[in-house]
CSV table of C-alpha atoms and ligand atoms in Angstrom, one decimal:
chain,number,residue,atom,x,y,z
A,1,UNK,CA,-38.0,-57.1,80.6
A,2,UNK,CA,-40.6,-59.6,81.0
A,3,UNK,CA,-42.1,-61.5,77.9
A,4,UNK,CA,-45.3,-60.3,76.3
A,5,UNK,CA,-48.2,-62.2,77.9
A,6,UNK,CA,-51.9,-63.1,77.3
A,7,UNK,CA,-52.9,-59.7,78.7
A,8,UNK,CA,-50.8,-57.7,76.2
A,9,UNK,CA,-52.2,-59.9,73.4
A,10,UNK,CA,-55.8,-58.9,74.4
A,11,UNK,CA,-54.7,-55.1,74.7
A,12,UNK,CA,-53.5,-55.4,71.1
A,13,UNK,CA,-56.9,-57.0,69.9
A,14,UNK,CA,-58.7,-54.4,71.7
A,15,UNK,CA,-56.7,-51.9,69.8
A,16,UNK,CA,-57.5,-53.4,66.5
A,17,UNK,CA,-61.2,-53.8,67.4
A,18,UNK,CA,-60.8,-57.5,67.3
A,19,UNK,CA,-62.1,-58.2,70.8
A,20,UNK,CA,-65.8,-58.9,72.0
A,21,UNK,CA,-66.4,-58.8,75.7
A,22,UNK,CA,-69.5,-60.8,77.1
A,23,UNK,CA,-70.7,-60.7,80.6
A,24,UNK,CA,-73.2,-63.0,82.4
A,25,UNK,CA,-73.1,-66.3,80.0
A,26,UNK,CA,-72.8,-69.4,82.0
A,27,UNK,CA,-70.3,-72.1,81.8
A,28,UNK,CA,-72.7,-74.9,81.7
A,29,UNK,CA,-73.9,-74.3,78.1
A,30,UNK,CA,-74.2,-70.5,77.2
A,31,UNK,CA,-70.3,-69.9,76.7
A,32,UNK,CA,-70.1,-72.8,74.3
A,33,UNK,CA,-73.2,-71.9,72.4
A,34,UNK,CA,-71.9,-68.3,72.1
A,35,UNK,CA,-68.3,-69.6,71.1
A,36,UNK,CA,-70.0,-71.7,68.3
A,37,UNK,CA,-71.7,-68.9,67.0
A,38,UNK,CA,-68.5,-66.9,66.6
A,39,UNK,CA,-66.9,-69.8,64.8
A,40,UNK,CA,-69.7,-70.4,62.2
A,41,UNK,CA,-67.2,-67.9,59.9
A,42,UNK,CA,-63.9,-67.0,60.2
A,43,UNK,CA,-62.9,-63.4,60.8
A,44,UNK,CA,-65.6,-62.9,63.8
A,45,UNK,CA,-63.9,-61.2,66.8
A,46,UNK,CA,-62.0,-63.0,69.9
A,47,UNK,CA,-64.6,-63.2,72.8
A,48,UNK,CA,-63.7,-62.6,76.4
A,49,UNK,CA,-66.2,-64.0,79.0
A,50,UNK,CA,-66.7,-62.3,82.3
A,51,UNK,CA,-68.9,-62.3,85.3
A,52,UNK,CA,-69.8,-65.9,84.7
A,53,UNK,CA,-72.8,-67.0,87.3
A,54,UNK,CA,-71.2,-68.7,90.1
A,55,UNK,CA,-67.6,-67.4,89.8
A,56,UNK,CA,-65.8,-64.3,91.0
A,57,UNK,CA,-65.8,-61.5,88.7
A,58,UNK,CA,-62.5,-61.3,86.9
A,59,UNK,CA,-62.2,-64.8,86.5
A,60,UNK,CA,-62.6,-64.6,82.8
A,61,UNK,CA,-62.7,-67.1,79.8
A,62,UNK,CA,-61.1,-66.2,76.6
A,63,UNK,CA,-62.2,-68.1,73.3
A,64,UNK,CA,-62.2,-67.9,69.3
A,65,UNK,CA,-58.4,-66.9,69.6
A,66,UNK,CA,-56.9,-67.5,66.0
A,67,UNK,CA,-59.9,-67.8,63.6
A,68,UNK,CA,-58.9,-64.7,61.7
A,69,UNK,CA,-55.9,-64.1,59.5
A,70,UNK,CA,-55.5,-60.5,60.9
A,71,UNK,CA,-55.5,-61.8,64.5
A,72,UNK,CA,-52.8,-64.7,63.5
A,73,UNK,CA,-50.8,-61.6,62.1
A,74,UNK,CA,-51.0,-59.7,65.1
A,75,UNK,CA,-50.0,-62.7,67.0
A,76,UNK,CA,-46.7,-63.2,65.1
A,77,UNK,CA,-46.1,-59.4,65.2
A,78,UNK,CA,-46.9,-58.8,61.7
A,79,UNK,CA,-48.7,-56.1,60.1
A,80,UNK,CA,-52.6,-57.2,60.5
A,81,UNK,CA,-53.5,-56.9,56.9
A,82,UNK,CA,-50.8,-59.5,55.6
A,83,UNK,CA,-52.3,-61.6,53.0
A,84,UNK,CA,-52.9,-65.4,53.5
A,85,UNK,CA,-49.9,-66.1,51.1
A,86,UNK,CA,-47.7,-63.7,53.2
A,87,UNK,CA,-48.4,-65.8,56.2
A,88,UNK,CA,-47.7,-68.9,54.3
A,89,UNK,CA,-44.4,-67.4,53.3
A,90,UNK,CA,-43.7,-66.2,56.8
A,91,UNK,CA,-44.0,-70.0,58.1
A,92,UNK,CA,-42.0,-71.2,55.3
A,93,UNK,CA,-39.1,-68.9,56.5
A,94,UNK,CA,-39.8,-69.8,60.1
A,95,UNK,CA,-39.1,-73.4,59.3
A,96,UNK,CA,-36.2,-72.8,57.0
A,97,UNK,CA,-34.4,-70.4,59.5
A,98,UNK,CA,-35.1,-72.3,62.5
A,99,UNK,CA,-34.7,-69.3,64.5
A,100,UNK,CA,-34.7,-70.5,68.4
A,101,UNK,CA,-34.2,-68.9,71.9
A,102,UNK,CA,-33.7,-71.2,74.9
A,103,UNK,CA,-36.0,-70.5,77.5
A,104,UNK,CA,-34.6,-68.4,80.6
A,105,UNK,CA,-35.5,-69.4,84.1
A,106,UNK,CA,-36.4,-67.0,86.7
A,107,UNK,CA,-37.3,-67.2,90.4
A,108,UNK,CA,-40.7,-66.2,90.3
A,109,UNK,CA,-43.6,-64.5,88.1
A,110,UNK,CA,-47.2,-63.6,87.9
A,111,UNK,CA,-48.3,-67.3,87.9
A,112,UNK,CA,-47.0,-67.6,91.3
A,113,UNK,CA,-49.6,-64.9,92.5
A,114,UNK,CA,-51.6,-67.7,94.0
A,115,UNK,CA,-50.2,-71.2,94.6
A,116,UNK,CA,-52.0,-74.0,96.3
A,117,UNK,CA,-51.4,-77.6,97.4
A,118,UNK,CA,-53.0,-80.2,99.4
A,119,UNK,CA,-56.6,-79.7,100.5
A,120,UNK,CA,-56.6,-76.0,99.4
A,121,UNK,CA,-56.1,-76.9,95.9
A,122,UNK,CA,-59.3,-76.7,93.6
A,123,UNK,CA,-59.3,-77.0,90.0
A,124,UNK,CA,-63.0,-76.4,90.0
A,125,UNK,CA,-62.6,-72.9,91.1
A,126,UNK,CA,-62.5,-71.6,87.3
A,127,UNK,CA,-65.5,-71.2,85.0
A,128,UNK,CA,-64.4,-74.1,82.8
A,129,UNK,CA,-67.0,-74.5,80.2
A,130,UNK,CA,-68.6,-77.5,78.8
A,131,UNK,CA,-67.9,-76.4,75.3
A,132,UNK,CA,-70.3,-78.5,73.3
A,133,UNK,CA,-73.7,-80.0,74.3
A,134,UNK,CA,-72.8,-83.5,73.9
A,135,UNK,CA,-69.4,-83.3,75.4
A,136,UNK,CA,-68.6,-85.9,78.3
A,137,UNK,CA,-67.4,-83.1,80.6
A,138,UNK,CA,-65.8,-79.9,81.0
A,139,UNK,CA,-62.4,-79.3,79.4
A,140,UNK,CA,-59.8,-77.0,81.4
A,141,UNK,CA,-57.1,-77.8,78.5
A,142,UNK,CA,-58.0,-77.1,75.0
A,143,UNK,CA,-55.7,-74.1,74.1
A,144,UNK,CA,-53.1,-75.6,76.5
A,145,UNK,CA,-49.5,-76.4,76.9
A,146,UNK,CA,-48.8,-80.0,78.3
A,147,UNK,CA,-45.3,-80.2,79.4
A,148,UNK,CA,-43.2,-83.3,79.9
A,149,UNK,CA,-39.7,-84.2,80.2
A,150,UNK,CA,-38.1,-87.3,78.8
A,151,UNK,CA,-36.6,-89.5,81.6
A,152,UNK,CA,-33.4,-90.7,80.0
A,153,UNK,CA,-32.4,-87.3,77.9
A,154,UNK,CA,-34.0,-84.7,79.8
A,155,UNK,CA,-35.7,-83.3,76.6
A,156,UNK,CA,-38.5,-81.1,77.4
A,157,UNK,CA,-41.6,-81.3,75.2
A,158,UNK,CA,-45.0,-79.5,75.4
A,159,UNK,CA,-48.1,-80.0,73.1
A,160,UNK,CA,-51.6,-79.3,72.9
A,161,UNK,CA,-53.4,-82.4,74.4
A,162,UNK,CA,-56.9,-81.7,75.8
A,163,UNK,CA,-57.5,-82.2,79.3
A,164,UNK,CA,-60.7,-82.7,81.2
A,165,UNK,CA,-61.4,-81.6,84.7
A,166,UNK,CA,-62.9,-84.0,87.0
A,167,UNK,CA,-62.5,-83.4,90.6
A,168,UNK,CA,-60.9,-80.6,92.8
A,169,UNK,CA,-57.1,-82.3,92.1
A,170,UNK,CA,-57.9,-84.8,89.4
A,171,UNK,CA,-57.8,-84.1,85.6
A,172,UNK,CA,-57.1,-86.5,82.6
A,173,UNK,CA,-55.1,-85.8,79.6
A,174,UNK,CA,-55.4,-87.5,76.1
A,175,UNK,CA,-52.4,-87.8,74.0
A,176,UNK,CA,-53.0,-89.6,70.8
A,177,UNK,CA,-50.7,-92.7,70.2
A,178,UNK,CA,-47.4,-91.5,68.8
A,179,UNK,CA,-47.6,-87.9,69.9
A,180,UNK,CA,-44.5,-86.8,71.8
A,181,UNK,CA,-46.2,-86.8,75.0
A,182,UNK,CA,-47.4,-90.1,74.9
A,183,UNK,CA,-44.2,-91.5,74.1
A,184,UNK,CA,-42.7,-89.7,77.1
A,185,UNK,CA,-45.5,-90.8,79.3
A,186,UNK,CA,-44.9,-94.4,78.3
A,187,UNK,CA,-41.2,-94.3,79.0
A,188,UNK,CA,-41.9,-93.6,82.7
A,189,UNK,CA,-44.6,-96.3,82.9
A,190,UNK,CA,-42.6,-99.0,81.3
A,191,UNK,CA,-40.2,-98.8,84.5
A,192,UNK,CA,-43.2,-98.5,86.8
A,193,UNK,CA,-42.6,-94.8,87.5
A,194,UNK,CA,-45.1,-91.9,87.7
A,195,UNK,CA,-44.8,-89.5,84.8
A,196,UNK,CA,-44.4,-85.7,86.1
A,197,UNK,CA,-46.7,-83.4,84.0
A,198,UNK,CA,-47.6,-79.8,83.9
A,199,UNK,CA,-50.7,-78.0,82.2
A,200,UNK,CA,-50.6,-74.5,81.3
A,201,UNK,CA,-54.3,-73.1,80.5
A,202,UNK,CA,-53.6,-69.4,79.5
A,203,UNK,CA,-50.5,-67.9,77.9
A,204,UNK,CA,-49.5,-65.8,75.0
A,205,UNK,CA,-51.1,-67.5,72.1
A,206,UNK,CA,-47.8,-67.6,70.4
A,207,UNK,CA,-46.8,-70.3,72.8
A,208,UNK,CA,-50.2,-72.1,72.0
A,209,UNK,CA,-49.4,-72.1,68.5
A,210,UNK,CA,-46.2,-73.9,68.9
A,211,UNK,CA,-48.0,-76.5,71.2
A,212,UNK,CA,-50.2,-77.5,68.1
A,213,UNK,CA,-47.3,-77.6,65.5
A,214,UNK,CA,-45.2,-80.6,64.7
A,215,UNK,CA,-42.1,-79.6,66.2
A,216,UNK,CA,-39.5,-82.4,65.5
A,217,UNK,CA,-39.0,-85.1,67.8
A,218,UNK,CA,-36.1,-84.2,70.3
A,219,UNK,CA,-36.8,-80.6,69.9
A,220,UNK,CA,-37.9,-78.2,72.7
A,221,UNK,CA,-41.1,-76.3,71.9
A,222,UNK,CA,-40.0,-73.5,74.2
A,223,UNK,CA,-36.9,-73.0,72.0
A,224,UNK,CA,-39.4,-72.8,69.0
A,225,UNK,CA,-41.7,-70.5,70.8
A,226,UNK,CA,-38.9,-68.1,71.7
A,227,UNK,CA,-38.2,-68.1,67.9
A,228,UNK,CA,-41.5,-66.9,67.0
A,229,UNK,CA,-41.7,-64.1,70.2
A,230,UNK,CA,-38.2,-63.1,69.4
A,231,UNK,CA,-36.9,-63.5,72.8
A,232,UNK,CA,-36.4,-66.2,75.2
A,233,UNK,CA,-39.3,-67.5,77.4
A,234,UNK,CA,-39.1,-66.8,80.8
A,235,UNK,CA,-40.1,-69.8,82.9
A,236,UNK,CA,-40.4,-70.7,86.5
A,237,UNK,CA,-39.6,-74.3,87.9
A,238,UNK,CA,-42.9,-76.2,89.0
A,239,UNK,CA,-42.6,-76.6,92.8
A,240,UNK,CA,-43.3,-80.5,92.8
A,241,UNK,CA,-42.2,-81.4,89.2
A,242,UNK,CA,-39.5,-79.0,88.4
A,243,UNK,CA,-41.0,-78.8,85.0
A,244,UNK,CA,-40.7,-75.2,83.2
A,245,UNK,CA,-43.8,-73.0,83.4
A,246,UNK,CA,-44.0,-69.6,81.7
A,247,UNK,CA,-43.7,-67.2,84.5
A,248,UNK,CA,-46.6,-65.0,83.1
A,249,UNK,CA,-48.9,-67.8,82.6
A,250,UNK,CA,-52.6,-67.3,83.6
A,251,UNK,CA,-53.2,-71.0,85.1
A,252,UNK,CA,-50.9,-73.9,85.4
A,253,UNK,CA,-51.2,-77.2,87.5
A,254,UNK,CA,-48.7,-79.7,87.9
A,255,UNK,CA,-48.5,-83.5,89.3
A,256,UNK,CA,-48.2,-87.0,88.2
A,257,UNK,CA,-49.6,-89.7,86.0
A,258,UNK,CA,-49.2,-93.1,87.5
A,259,UNK,CA,-49.0,-96.1,85.6
A,260,UNK,CA,-52.4,-98.0,84.8
A,261,UNK,CA,-54.1,-95.0,86.5
A,262,UNK,CA,-57.0,-94.0,84.1
A,263,UNK,CA,-60.5,-93.0,84.0
A,264,UNK,CA,-63.3,-92.4,81.6
A,265,UNK,CA,-62.8,-89.3,79.3
A,266,UNK,CA,-64.8,-87.7,76.6
A,267,UNK,CA,-66.3,-87.5,74.1
A,268,UNK,CA,-65.4,-83.9,73.0
A,269,UNK,CA,-66.6,-82.3,69.5
A,270,UNK,CA,-63.6,-82.4,67.1
A,271,UNK,CA,-62.0,-80.6,64.5
A,272,UNK,CA,-63.8,-82.6,61.7
A,273,UNK,CA,-66.9,-81.2,62.8
A,274,UNK,CA,-68.2,-84.5,64.5
A,275,UNK,CA,-67.9,-85.9,68.1
A,276,UNK,CA,-65.4,-88.3,67.9
A,277,UNK,CA,-63.9,-91.1,69.7
A,278,UNK,CA,-66.7,-91.7,72.5
A,279,UNK,CA,-66.1,-92.5,76.2
A,280,UNK,CA,-62.6,-93.7,76.5
A,281,UNK,CA,-60.1,-94.6,79.4
A,282,UNK,CA,-57.4,-91.9,79.5
A,283,UNK,CA,-54.4,-91.2,81.7
A,284,UNK,CA,-55.3,-89.3,85.3
A,285,UNK,CA,-53.3,-86.5,86.4
A,286,UNK,CA,-53.1,-86.6,90.0
A,287,UNK,CA,-52.4,-82.7,90.7
A,288,UNK,CA,-50.2,-81.5,93.5
A,289,UNK,CA,-49.8,-77.9,92.6
A,290,UNK,CA,-52.2,-75.2,91.3
A,291,UNK,CA,-51.2,-71.8,90.4
A,292,UNK,CA,-52.9,-68.9,88.9
A,293,UNK,CA,-52.5,-65.1,88.4
A,294,UNK,CA,-55.1,-62.8,90.1
A,295,UNK,CA,-58.0,-62.5,88.2
A,296,UNK,CA,-57.1,-65.6,85.9
A,297,UNK,CA,-58.1,-66.0,82.3
A,298,UNK,CA,-58.7,-69.5,81.1
A,299,UNK,CA,-58.1,-69.8,77.5
A,300,UNK,CA,-59.9,-72.2,75.3
A,301,UNK,CA,-59.3,-73.2,71.6
A,302,UNK,CA,-62.4,-75.0,70.5
A,303,UNK,CA,-62.5,-77.6,68.0
A,304,UNK,CA,-66.1,-77.7,65.8
A,305,UNK,CA,-67.4,-77.7,62.4
A,306,UNK,CA,-64.3,-76.3,60.5
A,307,UNK,CA,-63.0,-73.6,60.2
A,308,UNK,CA,-62.5,-73.8,63.9
A,309,UNK,CA,-60.0,-72.8,66.6
A,310,UNK,CA,-58.2,-76.0,66.6
A,311,UNK,CA,-57.4,-76.2,62.9
A,312,UNK,CA,-57.8,-72.6,61.2
A,313,UNK,CA,-54.4,-71.2,62.5
A,314,UNK,CA,-52.6,-74.4,61.3
A,315,UNK,CA,-53.7,-74.1,57.8
A,316,UNK,CA,-51.3,-71.4,56.9
A,317,UNK,CA,-48.4,-73.4,58.8
A,318,UNK,CA,-49.5,-76.5,56.9
A,319,UNK,CA,-49.4,-74.9,53.5
A,320,UNK,CA,-46.1,-73.7,54.1
A,321,UNK,CA,-44.8,-77.0,55.3
A,322,UNK,CA,-46.3,-78.7,52.1
A,323,UNK,CA,-44.7,-76.3,50.0
A,324,UNK,CA,-41.2,-76.7,51.7
A,325,UNK,CA,-41.6,-80.6,51.4
A,326,UNK,CA,-42.5,-80.4,47.5
A,327,UNK,CA,-39.7,-78.5,46.9
A,328,UNK,CA,-37.5,-80.7,49.0
A,329,UNK,CA,-38.8,-83.7,47.0
A,330,UNK,CA,-37.6,-81.8,43.8
A,331,UNK,CA,-40.9,-80.5,42.4
A,332,UNK,CA,-40.0,-77.4,40.6
A,333,UNK,CA,-42.0,-74.3,40.2
A,334,UNK,CA,-44.4,-74.5,43.2
A,335,UNK,CA,-46.0,-71.1,43.2
A,336,UNK,CA,-48.4,-71.8,46.2
A,337,UNK,CA,-50.2,-74.2,48.5
A,338,UNK,CA,-53.3,-73.7,50.5
A,339,UNK,CA,-54.9,-76.1,53.3
A,340,UNK,CA,-58.5,-75.1,53.2
A,341,UNK,CA,-59.9,-74.4,56.5
A,342,UNK,CA,-63.3,-76.0,55.6
A,343,UNK,CA,-61.3,-79.3,55.6
A,344,UNK,CA,-60.0,-78.5,59.1
A,345,UNK,CA,-56.7,-77.6,57.2
A,346,UNK,CA,-56.1,-81.1,56.6
A,347,UNK,CA,-58.7,-82.9,54.5
A,348,UNK,CA,-58.3,-80.3,51.4
A,349,UNK,CA,-55.1,-79.1,49.9
A,350,UNK,CA,-54.6,-77.0,46.7
A,351,UNK,CA,-51.3,-76.8,45.0
A,352,UNK,CA,-50.6,-74.1,42.3
A,353,UNK,CA,-47.6,-74.9,39.9
A,354,UNK,CA,-46.2,-73.3,36.7
A,355,UNK,CA,-46.3,-76.5,34.6
A,356,UNK,CA,-42.9,-77.4,33.2
A,357,UNK,CA,-43.7,-80.8,31.6
A,358,UNK,CA,-46.2,-83.4,31.0
A,359,UNK,CA,-46.9,-85.4,34.3
A,360,UNK,CA,-45.7,-82.4,36.4
A,361,UNK,CA,-49.2,-81.6,37.8
A,362,UNK,CA,-49.6,-85.3,38.7
A,363,UNK,CA,-46.3,-85.3,40.3
A,364,UNK,CA,-46.8,-82.4,42.6
A,365,UNK,CA,-50.4,-83.8,43.6
A,366,UNK,CA,-49.2,-87.2,44.5
A,367,UNK,CA,-46.4,-86.1,46.6
A,368,UNK,CA,-48.6,-83.3,48.2
A,369,UNK,CA,-51.1,-86.1,49.3
A,370,UNK,CA,-48.1,-88.3,50.8
A,371,UNK,CA,-45.4,-85.9,52.1
A,372,UNK,CA,-45.2,-86.0,55.9
A,373,UNK,CA,-47.1,-82.5,56.2
A,374,UNK,CA,-49.9,-83.5,53.9
A,375,UNK,CA,-50.4,-87.1,54.3
A,376,UNK,CA,-52.3,-87.3,57.7
A,377,UNK,CA,-56.2,-87.2,57.2
A,378,UNK,CA,-56.1,-85.9,53.7
A,379,UNK,CA,-59.0,-86.2,51.4
A,380,UNK,CA,-58.3,-84.1,48.5
A,381,UNK,CA,-55.6,-82.6,46.5
A,382,UNK,CA,-56.3,-80.4,43.6
A,383,UNK,CA,-53.7,-79.0,41.5
A,384,UNK,CA,-54.2,-75.8,39.5
A,385,UNK,CA,-52.2,-73.7,37.3
A,386,UNK,CA,-50.4,-70.5,38.6
A,387,UNK,CA,-52.9,-68.0,37.5
A,388,UNK,CA,-55.1,-69.6,40.3
A,389,UNK,CA,-54.7,-68.3,43.8
A,390,UNK,CA,-54.9,-71.5,45.6
A,391,UNK,CA,-56.5,-69.7,48.6
A,392,UNK,CA,-59.4,-68.2,46.4
A,393,UNK,CA,-61.9,-71.2,46.4
A,394,UNK,CA,-64.0,-69.4,43.8
A,395,UNK,CA,-61.0,-69.8,41.3
A,396,UNK,CA,-60.0,-73.2,42.4
A,397,UNK,CA,-63.5,-74.5,41.7
A,398,UNK,CA,-63.6,-72.5,38.4
A,399,UNK,CA,-60.5,-74.4,37.6
A,400,UNK,CA,-61.8,-77.8,38.4
A,401,UNK,CA,-65.0,-77.1,36.4
A,402,UNK,CA,-63.3,-75.9,33.3
A,403,UNK,CA,-59.7,-77.6,33.1
A,404,UNK,CA,-60.4,-81.1,34.7
A,405,UNK,CA,-60.8,-84.1,32.8
A,406,UNK,CA,-62.3,-86.9,35.0
A,407,UNK,CA,-60.9,-89.6,32.5
A,408,UNK,CA,-57.3,-88.6,33.1
A,409,UNK,CA,-57.0,-86.2,35.8
A,410,UNK,CA,-58.1,-88.1,38.9
A,411,UNK,CA,-56.3,-90.8,41.0
A,412,UNK,CA,-57.8,-92.7,43.8
A,413,UNK,CA,-55.4,-93.7,46.4
A,414,UNK,CA,-56.4,-96.3,49.0
A,415,UNK,CA,-55.1,-97.4,52.4
A,416,UNK,CA,-53.7,-94.1,53.3
A,417,UNK,CA,-52.6,-92.5,56.6
A,418,UNK,CA,-55.6,-91.0,58.5
A,419,UNK,CA,-57.0,-91.3,62.2
A,420,UNK,CA,-60.7,-92.4,63.6
A,421,UNK,CA,-61.5,-88.8,64.1
A,422,UNK,CA,-61.9,-88.9,60.4
A,423,UNK,CA,-65.5,-90.1,59.9
A,424,UNK,CA,-64.6,-91.8,56.5
A,425,UNK,CA,-61.7,-93.8,57.7
A,426,UNK,CA,-62.1,-97.6,57.3
A,427,UNK,CA,-62.9,-98.3,60.8
A,428,UNK,CA,-62.1,-97.7,64.4
A,429,UNK,CA,-59.3,-100.5,64.4
A,430,UNK,CA,-58.2,-99.6,60.8
A,431,UNK,CA,-58.2,-95.8,60.7
A,432,UNK,CA,-56.9,-95.7,57.3
A,433,UNK,CA,-58.8,-93.9,54.5
A,434,UNK,CA,-59.0,-93.4,50.6
A,435,UNK,CA,-58.5,-90.0,49.0
A,436,UNK,CA,-58.3,-88.5,45.7
A,437,UNK,CA,-55.8,-86.2,43.8
A,438,UNK,CA,-57.3,-83.9,40.9
A,439,UNK,CA,-55.5,-82.5,38.3
A,440,UNK,CA,-57.3,-79.1,37.4
A,441,UNK,CA,-54.4,-77.9,35.5
A,442,UNK,CA,-54.7,-76.9,31.6
A,443,UNK,CA,-53.7,-80.4,29.9
A,444,UNK,CA,-50.2,-80.1,28.9
A,445,UNK,CA,-50.6,-81.2,25.5
A,446,UNK,CA,-53.2,-78.4,24.9
A,447,UNK,CA,-51.2,-75.9,26.7
A,448,UNK,CA,-50.8,-73.8,23.3
A,449,UNK,CA,-54.3,-74.3,22.1
A,450,UNK,CA,-56.5,-73.8,25.3
A,451,UNK,CA,-59.1,-71.1,25.0
A,452,UNK,CA,-57.7,-67.9,26.2
A,453,UNK,CA,-59.0,-66.6,29.6
A,454,UNK,CA,-61.1,-63.6,29.7
A,455,UNK,CA,-59.2,-61.2,31.7
A,456,UNK,CA,-57.5,-58.0,30.7
A,457,UNK,CA,-53.8,-58.0,29.9
A,458,UNK,CA,-51.5,-57.0,32.8
A,459,UNK,CA,-50.7,-53.7,30.8
A,460,UNK,CA,-54.3,-52.7,30.4
A,461,UNK,CA,-55.0,-53.6,34.1
A,462,UNK,CA,-52.0,-51.4,35.2
A,463,UNK,CA,-53.3,-48.5,32.9
A,464,UNK,CA,-56.9,-48.5,34.4
A,465,UNK,CA,-55.6,-48.9,37.8
A,466,UNK,CA,-53.2,-46.1,37.5
A,467,UNK,CA,-55.9,-43.8,36.0
A,468,UNK,CA,-58.9,-44.9,38.1
A,469,UNK,CA,-57.6,-46.3,41.4
A,470,UNK,CA,-59.8,-43.9,43.4
A,471,UNK,CA,-63.0,-45.4,42.1
A,472,UNK,CA,-61.7,-48.9,41.7
A,473,UNK,CA,-62.0,-52.0,44.4
A,474,UNK,CA,-58.6,-52.6,46.1
A,475,UNK,CA,-56.7,-55.0,44.4
B,1,FMN,C1,-56.6,-76.7,70.1
B,1,FMN,C2,-56.0,-78.2,69.8
B,1,FMN,C3,-56.2,-79.3,70.6
B,1,FMN,C4,-55.5,-80.4,70.3
B,1,FMN,N1,-55.8,-81.5,71.1
B,1,FMN,C5,-55.2,-82.7,71.0
B,1,FMN,C6,-55.5,-83.7,71.8
B,1,FMN,O1,-56.2,-83.6,72.7
B,1,FMN,N2,-54.6,-84.9,71.7
B,1,FMN,C7,-53.7,-85.0,70.8
B,1,FMN,O2,-52.8,-86.0,70.9
B,1,FMN,N3,-53.3,-84.0,70.0
B,1,FMN,C8,-54.1,-82.6,69.9
B,1,FMN,N4,-53.8,-81.8,69.1
B,1,FMN,C9,-52.7,-82.1,68.4
B,1,FMN,C10,-51.3,-81.6,68.9
B,1,FMN,O3,-51.2,-80.7,69.8
B,1,FMN,C11,-50.2,-81.6,68.0
B,1,FMN,O4,-50.2,-82.8,67.1
B,1,FMN,C12,-48.8,-81.3,68.5
B,1,FMN,O5,-47.9,-81.5,67.3
B,1,FMN,C13,-48.4,-82.3,69.6
B,1,FMN,O6,-47.3,-82.2,70.1
B,1,FMN,P1,-46.0,-83.2,69.9
B,1,FMN,O7,-45.7,-83.2,68.6
B,1,FMN,O8,-45.0,-82.6,70.9
B,1,FMN,O9,-46.7,-84.4,70.3
B,1,FMN,C14,-54.4,-80.6,69.6
B,1,FMN,C15,-54.1,-79.4,68.7
B,1,FMN,C16,-54.6,-78.3,68.9
B,1,FMN,C17,-54.3,-77.0,68.2
B,2,MN,MN1,-42.9,-82.2,70.3
């Protein structure tokens, strides 16, 4: 049986009342403007645009994919009402168990319903939006998979790297330094060879999720995606590059990036909530094959003022990753981690611990701020006691307001790992930043004398809930 695809995902959303259909919005500015409105808070529905002026009916655009916890749950095959911390624990298990399924090659699939090469090929046939008013162009690849093959080992890697469309057969791709795609491409170019590349812009969102997560170097994201889906991903071979492409993808194109072939790209509104990077020269993809399903759906995962579709879903994963790394570093009794969406799921981390000894909170905070999963582009780490739900910002702020002593409880760290996307990094050429670790736990030496918290005992709570559950708000 074929894999679940984007259309199955859309059906699931419709049944769960998680999808809004909108007809008649134009690609120049209205789709982008509407998506921004949908992303002003989490929990809004996904949006499916059709009847885009100037394009055939049925050529659709889908956005605001994973900005709600229920939709992330549904994508992973979990009950829609699984709470945040359940999602964090799902990712913790996924990272520890490392379940994988290798992809399965098939001869053909729906993505080959329409295949074009040469003069017939036209990347401009889709209603690719200009997502933000001040963007430098139209981005066909945001919620995408960019697939490459290591020239030495044959390792297949895919990541979400943005792709701007320029002409009928020309796009660009932007891989930041150190990303696997950047490393692989440079290996071809150092020996003067063109780099084969394939871009997929519409597939089951579980495949997209993996594209944006830091799957370790040398590992094939298709294997990891198979682990998420619970089955091997069926792939066809790209006719010109031989690269694996999901058989039921909506839109895919393949071609070559030649050495020193660059072109102006950007800016794009980014996940920190600012236009970043400006206009830069980025690698050109000379497209040789374009494939798409009948009535294709272009998928967008749009960065913007967070919470946004670039960073939100990664928050629960990052929380799980930081939690696992704290444990691996020997920090005991970590009870929860939450990467807050408003910081793009990177800039703010809250760690809850059950304090065991003097200095425990400081240790947890400093390690969270510097471990691999937490270090990049962080600004705040806040450590709280285990009576505080780290995902509940009211309670976190309450703890900061009532348990934090600025004289002892704050460490400023300088010269840390960040990015030029961080508006407060030192400079374009020195993208390090400064950050702070805040201990908002009850002071260890006052643990027995700290004022008692005004909350009924567990026993009283249970008694009133047992007796009055019909009239009480859900716990
Ligand atoms: C929606 C979305 C857009 C992204 N855009 C880019 C991008 O344009 N360039 C980039 O280098 N990373 C981008 N990322 C981050 C990478 O996808 C992420 O770091 C991933 O781990 C890269 O794959 P790799 O580890 O195989 O290099 C984006 C992530 C998401 C979710
Ligand atoms: Mn990778």
